[in-house]
C-alpha atoms as a PDB file:
ATOM      1  CA  MET A   1       0.000   0.000   0.000  1.00  0.00           C
ATOM      2  CA  LYS A   2       1.328   3.392  -0.996  1.00  0.00           C
ATOM      3  CA  LYS A   3       1.674   5.823   1.896  1.00  0.00           C
ATOM      4  CA  ASP A   4      -0.112   9.158   1.738  1.00  0.00           C
ATOM      5  CA  ILE A   5       1.334  11.072   4.671  1.00  0.00           C
ATOM      6  CA  VAL A   6       0.441  14.637   5.582  1.00  0.00           C
ATOM      7  CA  ILE A   7       1.940  16.723   8.379  1.00  0.00           C
ATOM      8  CA  TYR A   8       0.169  19.809   9.699  1.00  0.00           C
ATOM      9  CA  PRO A   9       0.998  22.225  12.490  1.00  0.00           C
ATOM     10  CA  ALA A  10      -1.516  22.298  15.312  1.00  0.00           C
ATOM     11  CA  ILE A  11      -1.764  24.896  18.041  1.00  0.00           C
ATOM     12  CA  PHE A  12      -2.466  23.526  21.508  1.00  0.00           C
ATOM     13  CA  SER A  13      -3.738  25.658  24.377  1.00  0.00           C
ATOM     14  CA  GLN A  14      -5.223  24.904  27.782  1.00  0.00           C
ATOM     15  CA  ASP A  15      -8.986  25.480  27.897  1.00  0.00           C
ATOM     16  CA  GLY A  16     -10.185  24.737  31.402  1.00  0.00           C
ATOM     17  CA  GLU A  17      -9.847  20.985  31.931  1.00  0.00           C
ATOM     18  CA  TYR A  18      -9.226  20.358  28.228  1.00  0.00           C
ATOM     19  CA  ILE A  19      -6.537  21.045  25.669  1.00  0.00           C
ATOM     20  CA  PHE A  20      -7.989  23.000  22.780  1.00  0.00           C
ATOM     21  CA  VAL A  21      -6.495  22.111  19.374  1.00  0.00           C
ATOM     22  CA  ARG A  22      -6.550  24.343  16.319  1.00  0.00           C
ATOM     23  CA  VAL A  23      -5.210  23.249  12.915  1.00  0.00           C
ATOM     24  CA  PRO A  24      -5.023  26.629  11.164  1.00  0.00           C
ATOM     25  CA  ASP A  25      -4.466  25.267   7.650  1.00  0.00           C
ATOM     26  CA  LEU A  26      -7.723  23.303   7.569  1.00  0.00           C
ATOM     27  CA  PRO A  27     -11.200  24.865   7.533  1.00  0.00           C
ATOM     28  CA  GLY A  28     -13.105  23.463  10.513  1.00  0.00           C
ATOM     29  CA  GLY A  29      -9.805  22.399  12.069  1.00  0.00           C
ATOM     30  CA  PHE A  30     -10.828  22.490  15.738  1.00  0.00           C
ATOM     31  CA  THR A  31     -10.965  19.752  18.359  1.00  0.00           C
ATOM     32  CA  GLN A  32      -9.968  19.123  21.962  1.00  0.00           C
ATOM     33  CA  GLY A  33      -8.511  16.451  24.194  1.00  0.00           C
ATOM     34  CA  THR A  34      -8.486  15.621  27.866  1.00  0.00           C
ATOM     35  CA  ASP A  35      -4.660  15.591  27.992  1.00  0.00           C
ATOM     36  CA  ALA A  36      -1.754  15.973  25.546  1.00  0.00           C
ATOM     37  CA  LEU A  37      -1.940  12.402  24.248  1.00  0.00           C
ATOM     38  CA  ASP A  38      -5.695  12.586  23.758  1.00  0.00           C
ATOM     39  CA  ALA A  39      -5.319  15.975  22.034  1.00  0.00           C
ATOM     40  CA  VAL A  40      -2.795  14.498  19.559  1.00  0.00           C
ATOM     41  CA  THR A  41      -5.095  11.513  18.917  1.00  0.00           C
ATOM     42  CA  MET A  42      -8.077  13.805  18.378  1.00  0.00           C
ATOM     43  CA  ALA A  43      -6.016  16.012  16.037  1.00  0.00           C
ATOM     44  CA  GLU A  44      -5.007  12.964  13.971  1.00  0.00           C
ATOM     45  CA  ASP A  45      -8.641  11.924  13.737  1.00  0.00           C
ATOM     46  CA  LEU A  46      -9.686  15.472  12.809  1.00  0.00           C
ATOM     47  CA  ILE A  47      -7.133  15.759  10.002  1.00  0.00           C
ATOM     48  CA  GLY A  48      -8.033  12.309   8.695  1.00  0.00           C
ATOM     49  CA  ASN A  49     -11.732  13.096   8.615  1.00  0.00           C
ATOM     50  CA  LEU A  50     -11.270  16.519   7.017  1.00  0.00           C
ATOM     51  CA  LEU A  51      -8.993  15.194   4.259  1.00  0.00           C
ATOM     52  CA  GLU A  52     -10.398  11.682   3.780  1.00  0.00           C
ATOM     53  CA  ASP A  53     -12.263  12.555   0.565  1.00  0.00           C
ATOM     54  CA  GLN A  54      -9.592  14.902  -0.811  1.00  0.00           C
ATOM     55  CA  THR A  55      -6.884  14.263  -3.393  1.00  0.00           C
ATOM     56  CA  ALA A  56      -5.208  17.686  -3.169  1.00  0.00           C
ATOM     57  CA  TYR A  57      -4.370  18.877   0.317  1.00  0.00           C
ATOM     58  CA  PRO A  58      -3.905  22.421   1.636  1.00  0.00           C
ATOM     59  CA  LYS A  59      -0.253  23.362   2.017  1.00  0.00           C
ATOM     60  CA  PRO A  60       0.890  23.335   5.642  1.00  0.00           C
ATOM     61  CA  SER A  61       2.078  26.626   7.115  1.00  0.00           C
ATOM     62  CA  ALA A  62       5.759  27.125   7.784  1.00  0.00           C
ATOM     63  CA  PRO A  63       6.609  27.408  11.504  1.00  0.00           C
ATOM     64  CA  LYS A  64       7.907  30.968  11.013  1.00  0.00           C
ATOM     65  CA  ASP A  65       4.466  32.002   9.712  1.00  0.00           C
ATOM     66  CA  ILE A  66       2.623  30.869  12.837  1.00  0.00           C
ATOM     67  CA  ALA A  67       2.312  33.442  15.603  1.00  0.00           C
ATOM     68  CA  LEU A  68       1.704  31.854  18.978  1.00  0.00           C
ATOM     69  CA  LYS A  69       0.026  33.619  21.872  1.00  0.00           C
ATOM     70  CA  ASP A  70       0.963  33.137  25.526  1.00  0.00           C
ATOM     71  CA  GLY A  71       0.063  29.642  26.665  1.00  0.00           C
ATOM     72  CA  GLU A  72       0.006  28.189  23.144  1.00  0.00           C
ATOM     73  CA  SER A  73       2.374  25.550  21.816  1.00  0.00           C
ATOM     74  CA  LEU A  74       3.023  24.295  18.311  1.00  0.00           C
ATOM     75  CA  VAL A  75       2.727  20.566  17.701  1.00  0.00           C
ATOM     76  CA  TYR A  76       3.128  18.818  14.346  1.00  0.00           C
ATOM     77  CA  ILE A  77       0.553  16.133  13.608  1.00  0.00           C
ATOM     78  CA  SER A  78       1.289  13.399  11.072  1.00  0.00           C
ATOM     79  CA  VAL A  79      -1.433  11.261   9.462  1.00  0.00           C
ATOM     80  CA  ASP A  80      -1.097   8.513   6.873  1.00  0.00           C
ATOM     81  CA  LEU A  81      -4.315   9.119   4.959  1.00  0.00           C
ATOM     82  CA  ALA A  82      -4.061   5.822   3.050  1.00  0.00           C
ATOM     83  CA  GLU A  83      -4.016   3.959   6.362  1.00  0.00           C
ATOM     84  CA  PHE A  84      -6.756   6.192   7.786  1.00  0.00           C
ATOM     85  CA  ARG A  85      -9.014   5.479   4.790  1.00  0.00           C
ATOM     86  CA  LEU A  86      -8.466   1.735   5.121  1.00  0.00           C
ATOM     87  CA  LYS A  87      -9.297   1.799   8.807  1.00  0.00           C
ATOM     88  CA  TYR A  88     -12.274   4.171   8.854  1.00  0.00           C
ATOM     89  CA  SER A  89     -13.877   4.440   5.432  1.00  0.00           C
ATOM     90  CA  ARG A  90     -17.425   3.261   5.096  1.00  0.00           C
ATOM     91  CA  THR A  91     -18.474   1.120   2.176  1.00  0.00           C
ATOM     92  CA  VAL A  92     -20.974   2.130  -0.486  1.00  0.00           C
ATOM     93  CA  ARG A  93     -23.128  -0.042  -2.683  1.00  0.00           C
ATOM     94  CA  LYS A  94     -22.337   0.186  -6.413  1.00  0.00           C
ATOM     95  CA  ASN A  95     -23.989  -1.652  -9.273  1.00  0.00           C
ATOM     96  CA  VAL A  96     -21.471  -2.907 -11.816  1.00  0.00           C
ATOM     97  CA  THR A  97     -21.780  -4.664 -15.121  1.00  0.00           C
ATOM     98  CA  ILE A  98     -19.567  -7.663 -15.875  1.00  0.00           C
ATOM     99  CA  PRO A  99     -19.741 -10.388 -18.504  1.00  0.00           C
ATOM    100  CA  GLU A 100     -22.099 -13.191 -17.511  1.00  0.00           C
ATOM    101  CA  TYR A 101     -19.472 -15.919 -17.881  1.00  0.00           C
ATOM    102  CA  LEU A 102     -17.219 -14.126 -15.353  1.00  0.00           C
ATOM    103  CA  ASN A 103     -20.115 -13.872 -12.927  1.00  0.00           C
ATOM    104  CA  VAL A 104     -20.824 -17.625 -13.292  1.00  0.00           C
ATOM    105  CA  MET A 105     -17.157 -18.504 -12.810  1.00  0.00           C
ATOM    106  CA  ALA A 106     -16.860 -16.228  -9.774  1.00  0.00           C
ATOM    107  CA  LYS A 107     -19.921 -17.816  -8.157  1.00  0.00           C
ATOM    108  CA  GLU A 108     -18.613 -21.337  -8.824  1.00  0.00           C
ATOM    109  CA  ARG A 109     -15.296 -20.467  -7.174  1.00  0.00           C
ATOM    110  CA  LYS A 110     -16.968 -18.507  -4.371  1.00  0.00           C
ATOM    111  CA  ILE A 111     -15.078 -15.333  -5.294  1.00  0.00           C
ATOM    112  CA  ASN A 112     -16.294 -12.133  -3.664  1.00  0.00           C
ATOM    113  CA  VAL A 113     -16.628  -9.780  -6.663  1.00  0.00           C
ATOM    114  CA  SER A 114     -16.870  -6.697  -4.429  1.00  0.00           C
ATOM    115  CA  GLN A 115     -13.568  -7.594  -2.760  1.00  0.00           C
ATOM    116  CA  VAL A 116     -11.873  -8.206  -6.127  1.00  0.00           C
ATOM    117  CA  LEU A 117     -13.155  -4.857  -7.423  1.00  0.00           C
ATOM    118  CA  THR A 118     -11.944  -3.077  -4.282  1.00  0.00           C
ATOM    119  CA  GLU A 119      -8.475  -4.648  -4.601  1.00  0.00           C
ATOM    120  CA  ALA A 120      -8.305  -3.765  -8.307  1.00  0.00           C
ATOM    121  CA  LEU A 121      -9.308  -0.139  -7.665  1.00  0.00           C
ATOM    122  CA  ARG A 122      -6.737   0.191  -4.877  1.00  0.00           C
ATOM    123  CA  ALA A 123      -4.035  -1.144  -7.189  1.00  0.00           C
ATOM    124  CA  LYS A 124      -5.132   1.051 -10.092  1.00  0.00           C
ATOM    125  CA  LEU A 125      -5.352   4.177  -7.886  1.00  0.00           C
ATOM    126  CA  GLU A 126      -2.192   3.253  -5.951  1.00  0.00           C
ATOM    127  CA  VAL A 127      -3.858   3.626  -2.567  1.00  0.00           C
END
């Protein structure tokens, strides 16, 4: 499987009992965690969900372009979107047309046509 890794800066700040997370390069890039580890996990999930259906990703800001306020810290979050898609993507029903003889042969050999199609698309799309 081809990796599809993105790395985005996230700004962490204490917000009461939680750590507020802002990913400035992504519209809607806000989440929170109960502690630093949870905040990183939530940021990974946020980035994955926001970019899951994308093929072109926003360019991450350079560290020198990010102005931090008192109490804020800069954390880089890395997500392998290919792995994220495999783990979390939902399936959709598609009707396909194939030659009848292939359908008969697949049934006789108990081949899951949906699985074969999924594998072929992943190979073709290199994901």
